[in-house]
Amino acid sequence: MSFNFNSFSQKQIQNVQDRTTLSLNGDWQFIIDPYKMGYLDYRQKPFDESESGKGGFYDNITNPGKTKRAEYNFDYEPSLTVPGDWNSQYEKLEFYEGVLWYRRNFTVSLKEDKRYFIHFGAVNYESHIYLNGKKLGVNKGGFTPFQFEVGDKLVDGDNFLVVMVDNTRKKDEVPTINTDWWNYGGITRDVNLVETPESFINDYKVQLAKNDATKIKGYIELDGSAGEESVVVQIPELKINQSYTADASGKVSFEIPVKKIQLWNPEFPKLYEVKISSSQDAVTDKIGFRTIATEGKNILLNGESIFMKGIAMHDENPLLGGRLRSDGDMRMMLRWAKELGCNYVRLAHYTHNETMLRLADEMGLLVWSEVPVYWTISWENEETYKNAENQLSVSIQRDKNRASIIIWSVGNETPVTEARNVFMGKLVDKTRSLDDTRLVAAALEVEREGYTITVDDTLGEKLDLASFNQYGGWYWSEPKELPKYAFDIKFNKPVVITEFGGGALAGFHADDDTMWSEEYQELIYINQLKMMDKIDGLRGITPWILVDFKSPRRQNPVYQQFWNRKGLISNTGVKKKAYFILKEYYRNKSLK
Ligand code: GCU
């Protein structure tokens, strides 16, 4: 059955944070529904496709008197906090994968000349959305935003929003069934009712032109405009105050020459206030301006060669054992990276929260942003491709104004086959068609023969970086052996090592031959850094990983207990010995 991936075609409202919103975060009642009782009749037919369209939990029947037999009632159910995954909120839900229903009552006083949208930051994985018993639509993809216009379904006063969430893993989905991270289910990011004027500023891009720090280039898209509407771009600090007239479709493209602009970089993450206004609407954003390019084996930030001192991280609060929920959570993770001496982070393996990128802009961290095309997915399935392309497109559309993002990654550790090359190749082309100002990459794998590590994945030819994962000292070879290895990289491109590392249980000390000990992990880092420093063209690394994270694939009862222990910091915030090796390396590593 073909799925209508509309979340890109129905362009998201850019910068929801700066709009008039009613937050729908907070406590939502929930019903666990492993047999999809609220969605399918006993013939397994969806109620919402029946003649009446009624019969599902989205009817939200709460007064049994009226329909005696209703076998559910949200009013008597406990609640889950939104935003938040369900797994970390109730022990009985820790391993739960399947269908769970959410309900949120809310009151709104509608205004005549306004439009209304319900916007979800992210819901993992497949979600069916109902407002006041009427279906709004379906979304697939657990890490990107989606919205529905609801003016015709909202009522003045009391409303109820019901969301059926299904995080069941399936082969043809993105990601597929096998991942080394916890399959957190639920409404994991903010939910807002957004109120806009009839004609409003739906989308805009305001960035420097490709590789040109003398020109701001962008566009503005109005939604609901009668055409010929005037729009203004203001950047007060740069004395920019430009007026334009939108075309019949409500679109304006512009190029504004700039002088004396302070370029954004991790040391001085300068953000400018940018105001965009139209006859009925106005939106303000904080935007940094920088250029990013490669030249031979160099990565040029604002025209200067840099070394990216990085670390990888998941969207998980180790102290909670759940998805990052608040500014505070996200700021904590980025601050840990800064304390380590990083100027760069790899946000793995899926689109992270928009707030994370805005904080990276503010705190001064370069970002590798990735879509969950992870390991072996269904390369020949057209639906799978559409799904991947949709998640990529929505991610780029959401974050295109973030200076911190310098690299779009189209996937991680995918097997080299013809079908995969075609699939990934199309994603690379799509990325470049949506944004030609950033680098495009993927986390490739290496081949080994004797003491030679070879990187010659054909996909590398289409990418801007020779970026790959290698686990010398952990999945292959011994830490002591590493200095004997050398790399044979077939691309004259900047080399960025996207993963290396090893596991250690914080507090377990032994000799450096004993796996899981901090000393073993420490030696991996000592010798990995020596081995990598020999690479001509090494321009960045993101060791795996900042902090221990939950994984259903890690069942060693002594050292793991469902935690991947490759963190440099434990899940209780303890810094392991390897942490200090990397910190020292970054303290001495020059940026040039
Ligand atoms: C892989 C993968 C990660 C995983 C890591 C590991 O390379 O990309 O998602 O967690 O290795 O094995 O720890």
mmCIF file with all atom_site columns, C-alpha atoms in Angstrom, residues 159-233:
data_model
loop_
_atom_site.group_PDB
_atom_site.id
_atom_site.type_symbol
_atom_site.label_atom_id
_atom_site.label_alt_id
_atom_site.label_comp_id
_atom_site.label_asym_id
_atom_site.label_entity_id
_atom_site.label_seq_id
_atom_site.pdbx_PDB_ins_code
_atom_site.Cartn_x
_atom_site.Cartn_y
_atom_site.Cartn_z
_atom_site.occupancy
_atom_site.B_iso_or_equiv
_atom_site.pdbx_formal_charge
_atom_site.auth_seq_id
_atom_site.auth_comp_id
_atom_site.auth_asym_id
_atom_site.auth_atom_id
_atom_site.pdbx_PDB_model_num
ATOM 1  C CA . ASN A 1 159 ? -11.500 20.346 21.993 1.00 0.00 ? 159 ASN A CA 1
ATOM 2  C CA . PHE A 1 160 ? -9.844  16.942 22.247 1.00 0.00 ? 160 PHE A CA 1
ATOM 3  C CA . LEU A 1 161 ? -6.809  15.710 20.331 1.00 0.00 ? 161 LEU A CA 1
ATOM 4  C CA . VAL A 1 162 ? -6.193  11.948 20.095 1.00 0.00 ? 162 VAL A CA 1
ATOM 5  C CA . VAL A 1 163 ? -3.008  10.437 18.695 1.00 0.00 ? 163 VAL A CA 1
ATOM 6  C CA . MET A 1 164 ? -2.482  6.741  17.953 1.00 0.00 ? 164 MET A CA 1
ATOM 7  C CA . VAL A 1 165 ? 1.271   6.077  18.061 1.00 0.00 ? 165 VAL A CA 1
ATOM 8  C CA . ASP A 1 166 ? 2.831   2.850  16.805 1.00 0.00 ? 166 ASP A CA 1
ATOM 9  C CA . ASN A 1 167 ? 6.575   2.333  17.253 1.00 0.00 ? 167 ASN A CA 1
ATOM 10 C CA . THR A 1 168 ? 6.595   -1.209 15.952 1.00 0.00 ? 168 THR A CA 1
ATOM 11 C CA . ARG A 1 169 ? 9.811   -1.785 13.998 1.00 0.00 ? 169 ARG A CA 1
ATOM 12 C CA . LYS A 1 170 ? 9.332   -2.940 10.391 1.00 0.00 ? 170 LYS A CA 1
ATOM 13 C CA . LYS A 1 171 ? 11.801  -4.078 7.717  1.00 0.00 ? 171 LYS A CA 1
ATOM 14 C CA . ASP A 1 172 ? 10.768  -1.585 5.013  1.00 0.00 ? 172 ASP A CA 1
ATOM 15 C CA . GLU A 1 173 ? 10.730  1.451  7.291  1.00 0.00 ? 173 GLU A CA 1
ATOM 16 C CA . VAL A 1 174 ? 13.434  4.086  8.034  1.00 0.00 ? 174 VAL A CA 1
ATOM 17 C CA . PRO A 1 175 ? 15.120  3.102  10.275 1.00 0.00 ? 175 PRO A CA 1
ATOM 18 C CA . THR A 1 176 ? 14.584  -0.604 9.704  1.00 0.00 ? 176 THR A CA 1
ATOM 19 C CA . ILE A 1 177 ? 14.175  -3.267 12.434 1.00 0.00 ? 177 ILE A CA 1
ATOM 20 C CA . ASN A 1 178 ? 17.798  -3.379 13.621 1.00 0.00 ? 178 ASN A CA 1
ATOM 21 C CA . THR A 1 179 ? 19.349  -0.347 15.388 1.00 0.00 ? 179 THR A CA 1
ATOM 22 C CA . ASP A 1 180 ? 21.865  0.053  18.190 1.00 0.00 ? 180 ASP A CA 1
ATOM 23 C CA . TRP A 1 181 ? 19.663  2.572  20.018 1.00 0.00 ? 181 TRP A CA 1
ATOM 24 C CA . TRP A 1 182 ? 16.531  2.289  22.143 1.00 0.00 ? 182 TRP A CA 1
ATOM 25 C CA . ASN A 1 183 ? 13.331  2.380  20.145 1.00 0.00 ? 183 ASN A CA 1
ATOM 26 C CA . TYR A 1 184 ? 11.792  5.112  22.286 1.00 0.00 ? 184 TYR A CA 1
ATOM 27 C CA . GLY A 1 185 ? 8.101   5.447  21.445 1.00 0.00 ? 185 GLY A CA 1
ATOM 28 C CA . GLY A 1 186 ? 5.723   8.326  21.816 1.00 0.00 ? 186 GLY A CA 1
ATOM 29 C CA . ILE A 1 187 ? 5.261   12.046 21.394 1.00 0.00 ? 187 ILE A CA 1
ATOM 30 C CA . THR A 1 188 ? 8.884   12.883 22.021 1.00 0.00 ? 188 THR A CA 1
ATOM 31 C CA . ARG A 1 189 ? 8.937   16.593 21.075 1.00 0.00 ? 189 ARG A CA 1
ATOM 32 C CA . ASP A 1 190 ? 6.774   19.708 21.523 1.00 0.00 ? 190 ASP A CA 1
ATOM 33 C CA . VAL A 1 191 ? 3.166   19.917 20.360 1.00 0.00 ? 191 VAL A CA 1
ATOM 34 C CA . ASN A 1 192 ? 1.732   23.334 19.556 1.00 0.00 ? 192 ASN A CA 1
ATOM 35 C CA . LEU A 1 193 ? -1.485  24.838 18.266 1.00 0.00 ? 193 LEU A CA 1
ATOM 36 C CA . VAL A 1 194 ? -0.170  27.586 15.979 1.00 0.00 ? 194 VAL A CA 1
ATOM 37 C CA . GLU A 1 195 ? -2.301  30.627 15.149 1.00 0.00 ? 195 GLU A CA 1
ATOM 38 C CA . THR A 1 196 ? -1.452  32.631 12.026 1.00 0.00 ? 196 THR A CA 1
ATOM 39 C CA . PRO A 1 197 ? -2.988  35.475 10.020 1.00 0.00 ? 197 PRO A CA 1
ATOM 40 C CA . GLU A 1 198 ? -4.879  34.554 6.836  1.00 0.00 ? 198 GLU A CA 1
ATOM 41 C CA . SER A 1 199 ? -1.740  35.285 4.841  1.00 0.00 ? 199 SER A CA 1
ATOM 42 C CA . PHE A 1 200 ? 1.405   34.451 6.770  1.00 0.00 ? 200 PHE A CA 1
ATOM 43 C CA . ILE A 1 201 ? 5.160   33.947 6.371  1.00 0.00 ? 201 ILE A CA 1
ATOM 44 C CA . ASN A 1 202 ? 5.320   30.178 6.106  1.00 0.00 ? 202 ASN A CA 1
ATOM 45 C CA . ASP A 1 203 ? 8.933   29.620 5.133  1.00 0.00 ? 203 ASP A CA 1
ATOM 46 C CA . TYR A 1 204 ? 12.173  31.546 4.606  1.00 0.00 ? 204 TYR A CA 1
ATOM 47 C CA . LYS A 1 205 ? 15.861  30.982 4.046  1.00 0.00 ? 205 LYS A CA 1
ATOM 48 C CA . VAL A 1 206 ? 18.383  33.668 5.017  1.00 0.00 ? 206 VAL A CA 1
ATOM 49 C CA . GLN A 1 207 ? 21.986  32.505 4.643  1.00 0.00 ? 207 GLN A CA 1
ATOM 50 C CA . LEU A 1 208 ? 25.179  33.552 2.889  1.00 0.00 ? 208 LEU A CA 1
ATOM 51 C CA . ALA A 1 209 ? 25.357  32.584 -0.783 1.00 0.00 ? 209 ALA A CA 1
ATOM 52 C CA . LYS A 1 210 ? 27.373  29.436 -1.512 1.00 0.00 ? 210 LYS A CA 1
ATOM 53 C CA . ASN A 1 211 ? 30.957  30.180 -0.562 1.00 0.00 ? 211 ASN A CA 1
ATOM 54 C CA . ASP A 1 212 ? 30.430  33.938 -0.774 1.00 0.00 ? 212 ASP A CA 1
ATOM 55 C CA . ALA A 1 213 ? 30.638  36.014 2.413  1.00 0.00 ? 213 ALA A CA 1
ATOM 56 C CA . THR A 1 214 ? 29.726  39.212 0.561  1.00 0.00 ? 214 THR A CA 1
ATOM 57 C CA . LYS A 1 215 ? 26.143  38.243 -0.253 1.00 0.00 ? 215 LYS A CA 1
ATOM 58 C CA . ILE A 1 216 ? 23.126  37.135 1.778  1.00 0.00 ? 216 ILE A CA 1
ATOM 59 C CA . LYS A 1 217 ? 20.899  34.971 -0.428 1.00 0.00 ? 217 LYS A CA 1
ATOM 60 C CA . GLY A 1 218 ? 17.487  33.619 0.359  1.00 0.00 ? 218 GLY A CA 1
ATOM 61 C CA . TYR A 1 219 ? 13.769  33.491 -0.165 1.00 0.00 ? 219 TYR A CA 1
ATOM 62 C CA . ILE A 1 220 ? 10.496  34.057 1.624  1.00 0.00 ? 220 ILE A CA 1
ATOM 63 C CA . GLU A 1 221 ? 7.304   32.083 1.055  1.00 0.00 ? 221 GLU A CA 1
ATOM 64 C CA . LEU A 1 222 ? 3.935   33.445 2.078  1.00 0.00 ? 222 LEU A CA 1
ATOM 65 C CA . ASP A 1 223 ? 0.995   31.080 2.564  1.00 0.00 ? 223 ASP A CA 1
ATOM 66 C CA . GLY A 1 224 ? -2.510  32.331 1.794  1.00 0.00 ? 224 GLY A CA 1
ATOM 67 C CA . SER A 1 225 ? -1.285  35.455 0.079  1.00 0.00 ? 225 SER A CA 1
ATOM 68 C CA . ALA A 1 226 ? -3.456  37.112 -2.536 1.00 0.00 ? 226 ALA A CA 1
ATOM 69 C CA . GLY A 1 227 ? -0.166  37.892 -4.357 1.00 0.00 ? 227 GLY A CA 1
ATOM 70 C CA . GLU A 1 228 ? 1.775   41.138 -4.926 1.00 0.00 ? 228 GLU A CA 1
ATOM 71 C CA . GLU A 1 229 ? 2.142   41.412 -1.151 1.00 0.00 ? 229 GLU A CA 1
ATOM 72 C CA . SER A 1 230 ? 5.010   43.507 0.197  1.00 0.00 ? 230 SER A CA 1
ATOM 73 C CA . VAL A 1 231 ? 7.570   41.826 2.414  1.00 0.00 ? 231 VAL A CA 1
ATOM 74 C CA . VAL A 1 232 ? 10.517  43.324 4.253  1.00 0.00 ? 232 VAL A CA 1
ATOM 75 C CA . VAL A 1 233 ? 13.800  41.794 5.394  1.00 0.00 ? 233 VAL A CA 1
#
